Amino acid sequence: MSISSEHKPLGKQVTGSLHTLSPIVELNVGGEMYTTTLSTLKKHPGSKLAEMFTGQPKLRTDSEGRFFIDRPGTYFKYILEYLRSNQVPTQCIQDVYKEALFYDIEPLIKQLEDSPQIFGEIVARKQFLARVPNYSENIELMIRIARAEAVASRRSSVIVCVVRTEEDATRCQDALNSLDMDKKSVVKFGPWKAAPSISDLLDCIQMDVESKGYKISFQPHIAEKGFRFKSHDFFYKFLFTWW
């Protein structure tokens, strides 16, 4: 026996045209419910969000028939606020920026990139870190070393060598060769050609490791007696605290 159209189960891919739907649209965005209009969602025709609601539907529905978008629902209200009134959010800037990029709302992306938070991160900090060789890979290496040493311990440490110039890199290698430790366990950052100092880079390392959920601190690493360089010129100890 066939099922009549009004009793078809929900939660399936929508097969009808959006043009036949009510101009009022109910959305389920990551578990957060919103009600808006098709015209609001399609305000910027070139955006990914507009494409979701143009022509043949590209979204599934939940058990109540609401269109479902599998994204963080908390920040979608700021996206809607912008679409409705052109109001650029002043809260949760970093998170809203990620959502604006996902939905590809170009005017909002550009306005957020002019905000101090995004401008400072993208134009200043990330442009600097892009000039530090293997920066991201070294962050991951630090974490791997710290985790390997964390067995049955409350804390584990990672020795980091930071050099700003090619000359310092040579001196650091000489110093490293005289260290009584496993050379492979020392993570080297630099050299780089940019204005920020060694202390700026150390702050960046701490920020980016902490952004991954780790609790860390750092201090100059004081080597043993007889070390023929001032170790704190190059070497720092990053301490991971696990509990």
Short mmCIF file of C-alpha atoms in Angstrom, two decimals:
data_model
loop_
_atom_site.label_atom_id
_atom_site.label_comp_id
_atom_site.label_asym_id
_atom_site.label_seq_id
_atom_site.Cartn_x
_atom_site.Cartn_y
_atom_site.Cartn_z
CA MET A 1 0.00 0.00 0.00
CA SER A 2 1.50 3.36 -0.99
CA ILE A 3 1.90 6.21 1.45
CA SER A 4 0.05 9.42 0.62
CA SER A 5 2.14 12.56 0.06
CA GLU A 6 0.97 14.21 3.30
CA HIS A 7 2.19 11.24 5.35
CA LYS A 8 5.68 10.84 3.88
CA PRO A 9 8.31 10.57 6.60
CA LEU A 10 10.41 13.65 7.37
CA GLY A 11 14.18 13.87 7.65
CA LYS A 12 14.71 13.03 3.97
CA GLN A 13 16.30 14.98 1.14
CA VAL A 14 13.85 17.66 -0.01
CA THR A 15 12.76 16.99 -3.58
CA GLY A 16 10.44 19.91 -4.37
CA SER A 17 11.44 23.36 -5.59
CA LEU A 18 12.03 26.04 -3.00
CA HIS A 19 9.97 28.39 -5.12
CA THR A 20 6.87 26.42 -4.06
CA LEU A 21 7.64 26.87 -0.37
CA SER A 22 6.42 29.57 1.96
CA PRO A 23 8.64 32.67 2.01
CA ILE A 24 8.96 32.01 5.75
CA VAL A 25 11.69 29.44 6.43
CA GLU A 26 12.34 27.45 9.59
CA LEU A 27 15.93 26.36 10.18
CA ASN A 28 17.69 23.97 12.50
CA VAL A 29 21.32 25.08 12.67
CA GLY A 30 23.31 22.66 14.79
CA GLY A 31 20.34 22.22 17.15
CA GLU A 32 19.48 25.94 17.37
CA MET A 33 16.13 26.89 15.81
CA TYR A 34 15.66 30.00 13.67
CA THR A 35 12.83 31.49 11.63
CA THR A 36 13.57 33.88 8.79
CA THR A 37 12.64 34.55 5.17
CA LEU A 38 13.96 33.21 1.89
CA SER A 39 14.81 36.75 0.81
CA THR A 40 17.01 37.22 3.89
CA LEU A 41 18.89 33.97 3.29
CA LYS A 42 19.37 34.85 -0.40
CA LYS A 43 20.37 38.47 0.20
CA HIS A 44 23.88 37.89 -1.20
CA PRO A 45 23.35 35.78 -4.36
CA GLY A 46 26.99 34.74 -4.69
CA SER A 47 27.20 33.29 -1.18
CA LYS A 48 27.11 29.62 -0.27
CA LEU A 49 24.16 30.36 2.03
CA ALA A 50 22.13 31.78 -0.87
CA GLU A 51 23.00 28.77 -3.01
CA MET A 52 21.61 26.46 -0.32
CA PHE A 53 18.19 28.03 -0.86
CA THR A 54 18.25 28.66 -4.61
CA GLY A 55 16.65 26.34 -7.15
CA GLN A 56 16.62 22.68 -6.21
CA PRO A 57 16.94 22.36 -2.40
CA LYS A 58 20.38 21.22 -1.27
CA LEU A 59 19.55 20.58 2.40
CA ARG A 60 17.97 17.80 4.38
CA THR A 61 15.22 18.42 6.93
CA ASP A 62 14.95 17.39 10.55
CA SER A 63 12.08 15.38 12.06
CA GLU A 64 9.94 18.54 12.23
CA GLY A 65 10.50 19.50 8.61
CA ARG A 66 12.97 22.32 9.34
CA PHE A 67 15.92 22.74 7.00
CA PHE A 68 19.03 21.43 8.73
CA ILE A 69 22.48 23.03 8.53
CA ASP A 70 25.23 21.12 10.31
CA ARG A 71 27.12 24.14 11.70
CA PRO A 72 27.44 25.76 15.16
CA GLY A 73 24.01 27.25 15.77
CA THR A 74 25.16 29.72 18.43
CA TYR A 75 26.83 32.02 15.90
CA PHE A 76 24.20 31.82 13.17
CA LYS A 77 22.20 34.53 14.95
CA TYR A 78 25.00 36.98 14.15
CA ILE A 79 24.92 35.92 10.51
CA LEU A 80 21.16 36.50 10.39
CA GLU A 81 21.54 39.84 12.18
CA TYR A 82 23.92 40.98 9.48
CA LEU A 83 21.69 39.75 6.65
CA ARG A 84 18.65 41.48 8.14
CA SER A 85 20.16 44.83 9.11
CA ASN A 86 23.77 44.97 7.87
CA GLN A 87 24.84 45.09 11.49
CA VAL A 88 28.39 43.78 11.91
CA PRO A 89 28.70 41.72 15.11
CA THR A 90 30.86 43.01 17.96
CA GLN A 91 30.89 39.75 19.93
CA CYS A 92 32.48 36.36 19.23
CA ILE A 93 34.34 37.95 16.31
CA GLN A 94 36.70 35.05 15.64
CA ASP A 95 33.89 32.46 15.65
CA VAL A 96 31.54 34.56 13.53
CA TYR A 97 34.38 35.11 11.06
CA LYS A 98 34.74 31.33 10.64
CA GLU A 99 31.01 31.06 9.92
CA ALA A 100 31.10 33.98 7.48
CA LEU A 101 33.90 32.17 5.63
CA PHE A 102 31.89 28.93 5.57
CA TYR A 103 28.75 30.64 4.24
CA ASP A 104 30.96 32.72 1.90
CA ILE A 105 29.25 36.04 2.68
CA GLU A 106 31.87 38.27 1.11
CA PRO A 107 30.72 41.70 2.42
CA LEU A 108 30.62 40.41 6.00
CA ILE A 109 34.01 38.72 5.60
CA LYS A 110 35.58 41.99 4.46
CA GLN A 111 34.02 44.01 7.26
CA LEU A 112 35.09 41.51 9.89
CA GLU A 113 38.62 41.51 8.50
CA ASP A 114 38.72 45.25 9.19
CA SER A 115 37.95 44.67 12.88
CA PRO A 116 40.96 44.99 15.23
CA GLN A 117 40.71 41.33 16.30
CA ILE A 118 40.76 39.83 12.81
CA PHE A 119 43.08 42.46 11.33
CA GLY A 120 45.63 41.88 14.08
CA GLU A 121 45.45 38.11 13.72
CA ILE A 122 45.47 37.86 9.92
CA VAL A 123 47.49 40.86 8.80
CA ALA A 124 49.95 41.13 11.68
CA ARG A 125 50.43 37.91 13.65
CA LYS A 126 49.82 35.31 10.94
CA GLN A 127 51.88 37.24 8.41
CA PHE A 128 54.73 37.22 10.90
CA LEU A 129 54.38 33.51 11.67
CA ALA A 130 54.31 32.73 7.94
CA ARG A 131 57.91 33.99 7.88
CA VAL A 132 59.01 31.61 10.65
CA PRO A 133 60.06 28.37 8.91
CA ASN A 134 58.00 25.27 9.84
CA TYR A 135 56.16 27.12 12.60
CA SER A 136 52.97 25.00 12.57
CA GLU A 137 54.91 21.76 12.24
CA ASN A 138 57.08 22.73 15.22
CA ILE A 139 54.02 23.43 17.36
CA GLU A 140 52.76 19.91 16.62
CA LEU A 141 56.23 18.48 17.32
CA MET A 142 56.32 20.20 20.72
CA ILE A 143 52.98 18.67 21.62
CA ARG A 144 54.04 15.18 20.53
CA ILE A 145 57.21 15.37 22.63
CA ALA A 146 55.32 16.66 25.67
CA ARG A 147 52.68 13.92 25.39
CA ALA A 148 55.35 11.23 25.04
CA GLU A 149 56.92 12.37 28.31
CA ALA A 150 53.64 12.70 30.21
CA VAL A 151 53.31 9.05 31.30
CA ALA A 152 52.75 8.90 35.09
CA SER A 153 53.77 12.54 35.39
CA ARG A 154 52.02 15.73 36.37
CA ARG A 155 54.20 17.87 34.10
CA SER A 156 56.42 17.40 31.09
CA SER A 157 58.83 19.83 29.50
CA VAL A 158 60.04 20.61 26.01
CA ILE A 159 63.25 22.49 25.27
CA VAL A 160 62.88 25.07 22.51
CA CYS A 161 65.70 26.83 20.66
CA VAL A 162 64.70 30.24 19.27
CA VAL A 163 66.97 32.12 16.87
CA ARG A 164 66.15 35.30 15.00
CA THR A 165 69.13 35.61 12.63
CA GLU A 166 71.27 33.26 10.56
CA GLU A 167 74.25 34.16 12.75
CA ASP A 168 72.32 33.18 15.87
CA ALA A 169 71.28 29.95 14.15
CA THR A 170 74.95 29.01 13.70
CA ARG A 171 75.78 29.89 17.31
CA CYS A 172 72.73 27.97 18.49
CA GLN A 173 73.83 24.87 16.59
CA ASP A 174 77.27 25.09 18.22
CA ALA A 175 75.59 25.43 21.60
CA LEU A 176 73.25 22.55 20.83
CA ASN A 177 76.17 20.30 19.94
CA SER A 178 77.67 20.88 23.40
CA LEU A 179 74.43 20.16 25.26
CA ASP A 180 74.28 16.92 27.22
CA MET A 181 70.83 15.89 25.99
CA ASP A 182 69.01 14.22 23.15
CA LYS A 183 69.37 16.75 20.33
CA LYS A 184 66.25 15.41 18.60
CA SER A 185 64.11 16.49 21.55
CA VAL A 186 65.02 20.17 21.06
CA VAL A 187 62.54 22.04 18.85
CA LYS A 188 64.13 24.86 16.83
CA PHE A 189 62.25 27.99 15.72
CA GLY A 190 63.73 30.53 13.30
CA PRO A 191 65.45 32.39 11.90
CA TRP A 192 63.00 34.93 10.44
CA LYS A 193 62.98 38.28 8.69
CA ALA A 194 60.37 40.42 10.40
CA ALA A 195 60.14 43.02 13.16
CA PRO A 196 58.77 40.89 16.05
CA SER A 197 61.29 39.83 18.68
CA ILE A 198 62.11 36.49 20.29
CA SER A 199 59.77 37.32 23.17
CA ASP A 200 56.98 37.97 20.63
CA LEU A 201 57.55 34.55 19.08
CA LEU A 202 57.56 32.89 22.51
CA ASP A 203 54.19 34.52 23.23
CA CYS A 204 52.87 33.22 19.90
CA ILE A 205 54.02 29.69 20.70
CA GLN A 206 52.26 29.82 24.07
CA MET A 207 49.08 31.26 22.52
CA ASP A 208 48.89 28.62 19.81
CA VAL A 209 49.60 25.66 22.10
CA GLU A 210 47.04 26.94 24.62
CA SER A 211 44.48 27.36 21.81
CA LYS A 212 44.66 23.58 21.41
CA GLY A 213 43.60 23.13 25.05
CA TYR A 214 46.98 22.66 26.76
CA LYS A 215 48.13 24.47 29.89
CA ILE A 216 51.71 25.66 29.44
CA SER A 217 54.26 28.18 30.65
CA PHE A 218 57.85 28.92 29.66
CA GLN A 219 61.09 30.20 31.12
CA PRO A 220 64.73 30.51 30.02
CA HIS A 221 66.51 27.16 30.09
CA ILE A 222 69.62 27.25 32.27
CA ALA A 223 72.16 24.68 31.13
CA GLU A 224 74.63 22.80 33.28
CA LYS A 225 78.02 24.20 34.38
CA GLY A 226 80.70 24.40 31.75
CA PHE A 227 78.23 25.31 28.99
CA ARG A 228 80.22 27.71 26.81
CA PHE A 229 77.31 29.92 25.73
CA LYS A 230 74.70 31.78 27.73
CA SER A 231 71.97 29.22 27.23
CA HIS A 232 69.19 31.69 27.87
CA ASP A 233 70.23 33.49 24.69
CA PHE A 234 68.65 30.67 22.70
CA PHE A 235 67.03 28.00 24.86
CA TYR A 236 63.70 28.05 26.65
CA LYS A 237 61.83 25.40 28.60
CA PHE A 238 58.12 25.03 27.92
CA LEU A 239 56.32 23.31 30.76
CA PHE A 240 53.08 21.38 30.06
CA THR A 241 50.92 20.84 33.16
CA TRP A 242 48.53 17.89 32.83
CA TRP A 243 46.66 17.93 36.14
#
